[in-house]
Coordinates of C-alpha atoms in Angstrom, one line a residue:
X1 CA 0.0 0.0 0.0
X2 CA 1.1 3.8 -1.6
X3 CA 0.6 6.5 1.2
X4 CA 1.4 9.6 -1.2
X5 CA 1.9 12.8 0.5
X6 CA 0.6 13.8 4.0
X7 CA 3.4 14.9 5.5
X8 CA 1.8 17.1 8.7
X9 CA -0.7 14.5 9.3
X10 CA 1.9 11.2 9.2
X11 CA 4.2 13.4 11.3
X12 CA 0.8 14.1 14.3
X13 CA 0.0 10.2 13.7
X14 CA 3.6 9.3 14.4
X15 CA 3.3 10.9 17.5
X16 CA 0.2 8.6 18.5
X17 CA 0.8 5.2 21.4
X18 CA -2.2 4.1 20.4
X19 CA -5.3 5.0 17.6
X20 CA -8.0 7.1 18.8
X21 CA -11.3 5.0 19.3
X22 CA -13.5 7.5 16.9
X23 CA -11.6 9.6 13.9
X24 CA -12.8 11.9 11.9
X25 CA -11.2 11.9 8.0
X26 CA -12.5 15.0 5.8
X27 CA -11.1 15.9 2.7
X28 CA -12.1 16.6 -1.2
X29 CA -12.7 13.5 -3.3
X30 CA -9.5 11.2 -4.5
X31 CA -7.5 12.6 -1.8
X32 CA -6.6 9.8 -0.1
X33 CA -8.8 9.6 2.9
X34 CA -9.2 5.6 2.1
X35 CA -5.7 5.2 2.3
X36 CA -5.1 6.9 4.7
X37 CA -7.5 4.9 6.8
X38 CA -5.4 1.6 5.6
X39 CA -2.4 3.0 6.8
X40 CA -3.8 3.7 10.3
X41 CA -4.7 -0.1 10.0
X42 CA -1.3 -1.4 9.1
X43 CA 0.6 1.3 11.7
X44 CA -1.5 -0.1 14.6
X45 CA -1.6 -3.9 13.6
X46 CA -5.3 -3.3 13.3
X47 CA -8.2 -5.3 11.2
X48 CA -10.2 -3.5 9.0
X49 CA -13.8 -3.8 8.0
X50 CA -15.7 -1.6 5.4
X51 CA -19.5 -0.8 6.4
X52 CA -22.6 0.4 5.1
X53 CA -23.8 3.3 5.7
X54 CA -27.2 2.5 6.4
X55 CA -29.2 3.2 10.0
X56 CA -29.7 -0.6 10.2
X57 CA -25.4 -1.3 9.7
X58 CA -25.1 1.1 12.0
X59 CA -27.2 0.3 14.5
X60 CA -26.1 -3.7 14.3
X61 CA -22.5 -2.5 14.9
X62 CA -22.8 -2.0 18.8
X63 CA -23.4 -5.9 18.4
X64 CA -20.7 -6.4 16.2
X65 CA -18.3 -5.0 18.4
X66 CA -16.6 -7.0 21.2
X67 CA -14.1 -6.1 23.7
X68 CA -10.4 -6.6 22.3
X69 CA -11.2 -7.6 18.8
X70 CA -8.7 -4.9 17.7
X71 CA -11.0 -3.9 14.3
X72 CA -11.3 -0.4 12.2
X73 CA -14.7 -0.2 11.4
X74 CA -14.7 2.4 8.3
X75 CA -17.9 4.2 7.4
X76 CA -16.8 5.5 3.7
X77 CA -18.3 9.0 2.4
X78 CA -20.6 8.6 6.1
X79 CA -21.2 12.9 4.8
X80 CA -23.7 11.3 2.9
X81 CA -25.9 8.9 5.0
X82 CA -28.6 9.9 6.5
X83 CA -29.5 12.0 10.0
X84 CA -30.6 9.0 11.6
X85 CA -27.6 7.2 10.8
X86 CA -25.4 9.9 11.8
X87 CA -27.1 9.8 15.1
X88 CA -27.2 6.0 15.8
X89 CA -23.2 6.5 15.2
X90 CA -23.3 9.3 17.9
X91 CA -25.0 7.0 20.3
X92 CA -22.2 4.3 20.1
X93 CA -19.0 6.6 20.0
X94 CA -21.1 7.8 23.5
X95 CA -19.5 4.6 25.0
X96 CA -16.8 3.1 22.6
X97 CA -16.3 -0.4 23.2
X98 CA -12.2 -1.3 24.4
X99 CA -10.0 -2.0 20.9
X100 CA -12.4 -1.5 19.0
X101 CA -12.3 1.6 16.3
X102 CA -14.7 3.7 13.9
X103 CA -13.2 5.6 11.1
X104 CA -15.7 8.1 9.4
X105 CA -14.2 9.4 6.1
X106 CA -16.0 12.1 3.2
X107 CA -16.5 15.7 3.1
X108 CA -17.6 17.9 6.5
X109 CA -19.5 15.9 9.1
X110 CA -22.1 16.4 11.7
X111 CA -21.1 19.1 14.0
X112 CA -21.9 16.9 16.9
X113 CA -19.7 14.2 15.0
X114 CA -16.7 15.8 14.9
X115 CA -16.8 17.4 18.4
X116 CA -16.6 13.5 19.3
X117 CA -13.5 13.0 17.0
X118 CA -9.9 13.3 16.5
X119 CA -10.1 15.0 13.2
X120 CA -8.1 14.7 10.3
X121 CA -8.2 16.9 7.2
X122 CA -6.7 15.7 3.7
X123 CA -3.8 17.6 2.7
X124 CA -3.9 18.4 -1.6
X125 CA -1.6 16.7 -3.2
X126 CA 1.7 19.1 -4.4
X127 CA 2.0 19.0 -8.4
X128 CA 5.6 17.2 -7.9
X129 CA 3.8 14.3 -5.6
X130 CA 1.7 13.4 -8.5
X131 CA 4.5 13.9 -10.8
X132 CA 6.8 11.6 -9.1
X133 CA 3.5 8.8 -8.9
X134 CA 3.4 8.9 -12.8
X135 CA 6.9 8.4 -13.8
X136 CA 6.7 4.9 -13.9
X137 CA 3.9 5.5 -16.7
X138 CA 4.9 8.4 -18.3
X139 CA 8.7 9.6 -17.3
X140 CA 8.7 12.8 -19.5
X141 CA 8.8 15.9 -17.6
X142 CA 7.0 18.0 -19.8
X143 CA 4.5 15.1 -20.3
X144 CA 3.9 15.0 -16.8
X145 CA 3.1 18.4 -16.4
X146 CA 0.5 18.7 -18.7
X147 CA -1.4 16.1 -18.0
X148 CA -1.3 17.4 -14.4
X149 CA -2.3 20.8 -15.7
X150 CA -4.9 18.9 -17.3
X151 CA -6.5 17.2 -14.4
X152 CA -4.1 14.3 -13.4
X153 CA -3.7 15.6 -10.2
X154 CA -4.1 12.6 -7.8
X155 CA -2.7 9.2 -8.0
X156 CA -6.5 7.9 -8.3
X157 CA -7.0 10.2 -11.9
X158 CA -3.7 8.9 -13.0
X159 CA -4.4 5.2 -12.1
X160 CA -8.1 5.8 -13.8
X161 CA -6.3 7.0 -17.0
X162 CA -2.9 5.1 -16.6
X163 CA -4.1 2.2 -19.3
X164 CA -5.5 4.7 -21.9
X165 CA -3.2 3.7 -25.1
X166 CA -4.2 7.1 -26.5
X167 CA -3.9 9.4 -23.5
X168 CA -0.8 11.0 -25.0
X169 CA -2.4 12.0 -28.3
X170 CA -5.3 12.9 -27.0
X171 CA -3.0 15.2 -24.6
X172 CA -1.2 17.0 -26.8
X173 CA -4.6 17.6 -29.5
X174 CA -6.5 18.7 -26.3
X175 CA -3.7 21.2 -26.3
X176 CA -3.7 22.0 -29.8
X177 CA -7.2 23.2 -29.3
X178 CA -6.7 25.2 -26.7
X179 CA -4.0 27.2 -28.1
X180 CA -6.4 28.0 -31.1
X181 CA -10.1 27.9 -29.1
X182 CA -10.6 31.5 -29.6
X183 CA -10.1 32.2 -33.1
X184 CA -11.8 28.5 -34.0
X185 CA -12.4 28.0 -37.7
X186 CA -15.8 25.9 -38.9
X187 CA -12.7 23.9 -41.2
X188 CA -11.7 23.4 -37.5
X189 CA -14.9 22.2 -36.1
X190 CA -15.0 20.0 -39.2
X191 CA -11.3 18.4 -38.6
X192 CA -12.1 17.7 -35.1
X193 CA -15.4 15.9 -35.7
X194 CA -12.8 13.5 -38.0
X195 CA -10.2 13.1 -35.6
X196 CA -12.8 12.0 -32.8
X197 CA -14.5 9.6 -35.6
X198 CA -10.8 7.9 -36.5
X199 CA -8.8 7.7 -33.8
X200 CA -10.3 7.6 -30.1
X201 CA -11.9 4.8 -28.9
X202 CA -12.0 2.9 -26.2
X203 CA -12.2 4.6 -23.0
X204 CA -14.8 7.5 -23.1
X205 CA -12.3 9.8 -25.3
X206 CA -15.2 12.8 -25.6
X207 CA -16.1 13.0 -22.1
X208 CA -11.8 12.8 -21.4
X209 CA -11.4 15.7 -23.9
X210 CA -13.6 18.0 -22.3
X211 CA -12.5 17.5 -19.1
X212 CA -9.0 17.8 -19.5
X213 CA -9.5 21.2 -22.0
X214 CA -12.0 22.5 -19.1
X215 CA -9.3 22.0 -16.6
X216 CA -6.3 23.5 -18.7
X217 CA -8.8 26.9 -19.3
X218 CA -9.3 27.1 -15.3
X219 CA -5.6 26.4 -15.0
X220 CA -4.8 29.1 -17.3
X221 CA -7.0 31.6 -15.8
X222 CA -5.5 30.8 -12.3
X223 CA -2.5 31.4 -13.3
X224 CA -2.4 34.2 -16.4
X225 CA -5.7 35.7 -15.7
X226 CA -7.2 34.9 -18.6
X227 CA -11.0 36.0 -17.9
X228 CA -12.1 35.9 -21.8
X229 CA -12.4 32.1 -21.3
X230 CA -15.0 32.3 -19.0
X231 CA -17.9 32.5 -21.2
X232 CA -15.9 29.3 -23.0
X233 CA -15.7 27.4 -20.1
X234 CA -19.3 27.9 -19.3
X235 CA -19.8 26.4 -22.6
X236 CA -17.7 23.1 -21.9
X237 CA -19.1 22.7 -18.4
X238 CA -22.5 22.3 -19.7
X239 CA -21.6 20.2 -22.3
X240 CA -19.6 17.8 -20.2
X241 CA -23.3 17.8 -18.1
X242 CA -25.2 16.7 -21.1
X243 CA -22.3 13.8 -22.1
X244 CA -22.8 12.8 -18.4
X245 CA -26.3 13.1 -17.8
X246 CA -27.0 11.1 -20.9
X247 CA -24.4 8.9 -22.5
X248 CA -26.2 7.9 -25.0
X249 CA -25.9 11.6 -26.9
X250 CA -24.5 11.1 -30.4
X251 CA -20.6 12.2 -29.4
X252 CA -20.0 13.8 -32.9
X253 CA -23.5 15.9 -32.7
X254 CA -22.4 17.2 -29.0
X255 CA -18.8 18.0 -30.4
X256 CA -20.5 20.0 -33.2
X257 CA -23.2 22.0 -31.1
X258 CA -20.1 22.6 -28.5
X259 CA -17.6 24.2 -30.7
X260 CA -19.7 25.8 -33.1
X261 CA -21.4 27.5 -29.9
X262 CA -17.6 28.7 -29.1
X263 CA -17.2 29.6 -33.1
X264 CA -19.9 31.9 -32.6
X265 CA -18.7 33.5 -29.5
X266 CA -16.0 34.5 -31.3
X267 CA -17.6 35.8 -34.1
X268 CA -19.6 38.1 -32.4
X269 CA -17.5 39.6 -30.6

């Protein structure tokens, strides 16, 4: 097991005898909280079982539990359960049971959760963290950085992505367009439409373009303050909605309507 980054937090656990009975993990999505959790598991020479989130999992753990069975209990995105569950969990962390342990993990928690909880928020992972997880698939530099400056910015994206056989292609014609989105062409509109049709397959190469273009625009107007992409982003963010929403959507028609949309923007302006 890959514990990538976390510095602070390993160096605060480090400092732990023993695990807390009740912990609290919060942190953004494909940060690691999971992981994490695993870690804790391996550090104290504890089990670990995965539960449901439901008020009936819950509410069966207090007989689940027995003195000294030295077990993680791990209630995965528990942010999203519902209020009774949250409270049946109160109720038990009221009296925890000797070696036995409940690890909560997602985004923010019940107020009254977390005052009952040593709490742990996910650190982001540095662009050279990610960078030095993908050099055993891609071990170009420049490479690296722009697929991380086009969303691969976890180990979790990079593993998603890792077996794509036209990632690298796709990369570097993602960028292509970008350089050129706002003076776009209907010629090409047309060329793209062809290189989608011919070449990517496989994994969902649309949805994949669209993403990564939407995140190089927000990187680029993070960092050069490049605020005449806004109304072009909106444009892509809908669009990816619509390619998620419904999958079935003709991928060539939503390319079209997409970047024709853009085409216009610029020609009215």
């Amino acid at each position: 097991m890959q514990l990538i980054g976390q510095k602070s937090n390993l160096e605060i656990i480090n400092k732990w005898n023993n695990l807390p009975p009740f912990i609290i993990i919060t942190g953004d999505e494909h940060t690691g909280k999971t992981h994490l959790t695993l870690y804790l598991c391996q550090k104290f020479g504890l089990n670990y079982k995965l539960m449901k989130n439901g008020i009936n999992d819950v509410r069966k753990l207090i007989d689940v539990m027995k003195p000294g069975s030295n077990t993680v209990y791990h209630f995965k995105n528990f942010h999203t359960s519902s209020i009774r569950a949250k409270n049946a969990l109160l109720k038990i962390t009221e009296e925890p049971v000797l070696g036995n342990y409940i690890v909560i993990t997602g985004s923010s928690q019940l107020k009254t959760l977390e005052s009952r909880g040593r709490k742990i928020v996910m650190e982001p992972y540095s662009q050279q963290e990610v960078c030095e997880y993908m050099s055993p698939y891609y071990n170009n530099t420049e490479l690296q950085n722009k697929l991380y400056m086009a969303g691969f910015n976890t180990p979790a994206k990079v593993e998603t992505y890792k077996q794509y056989e036209h990632i690298e292609p796709l990369l570097n014609y993602t960028y292509d367009i970008f350089g050129k989105i706002t003076y776009l062409t209907v010629d090409d509109i047309i060329v793209m439409l062809h290189s989608f049709e011919s070449k990517y397959e496989g994994v969902d190469a649309c949805l994949l373009f669209l993403t990564m273009l939407i995140n190089i625009i927000e990187s680029n107007i993070k960092t050069k303050h490049f605020y005449s992409y806004y109304d072009i982003l909106n444009i892509l963010i809908q669009s990816r909605k619509s390619l998620v929403s419904e999958p079935t959507l003709n991928r060539k028609f939503l390319l079209y309507r997409t970047f024709y949309n853009i085409y216009l923007l610029g020609v009215v302006k």
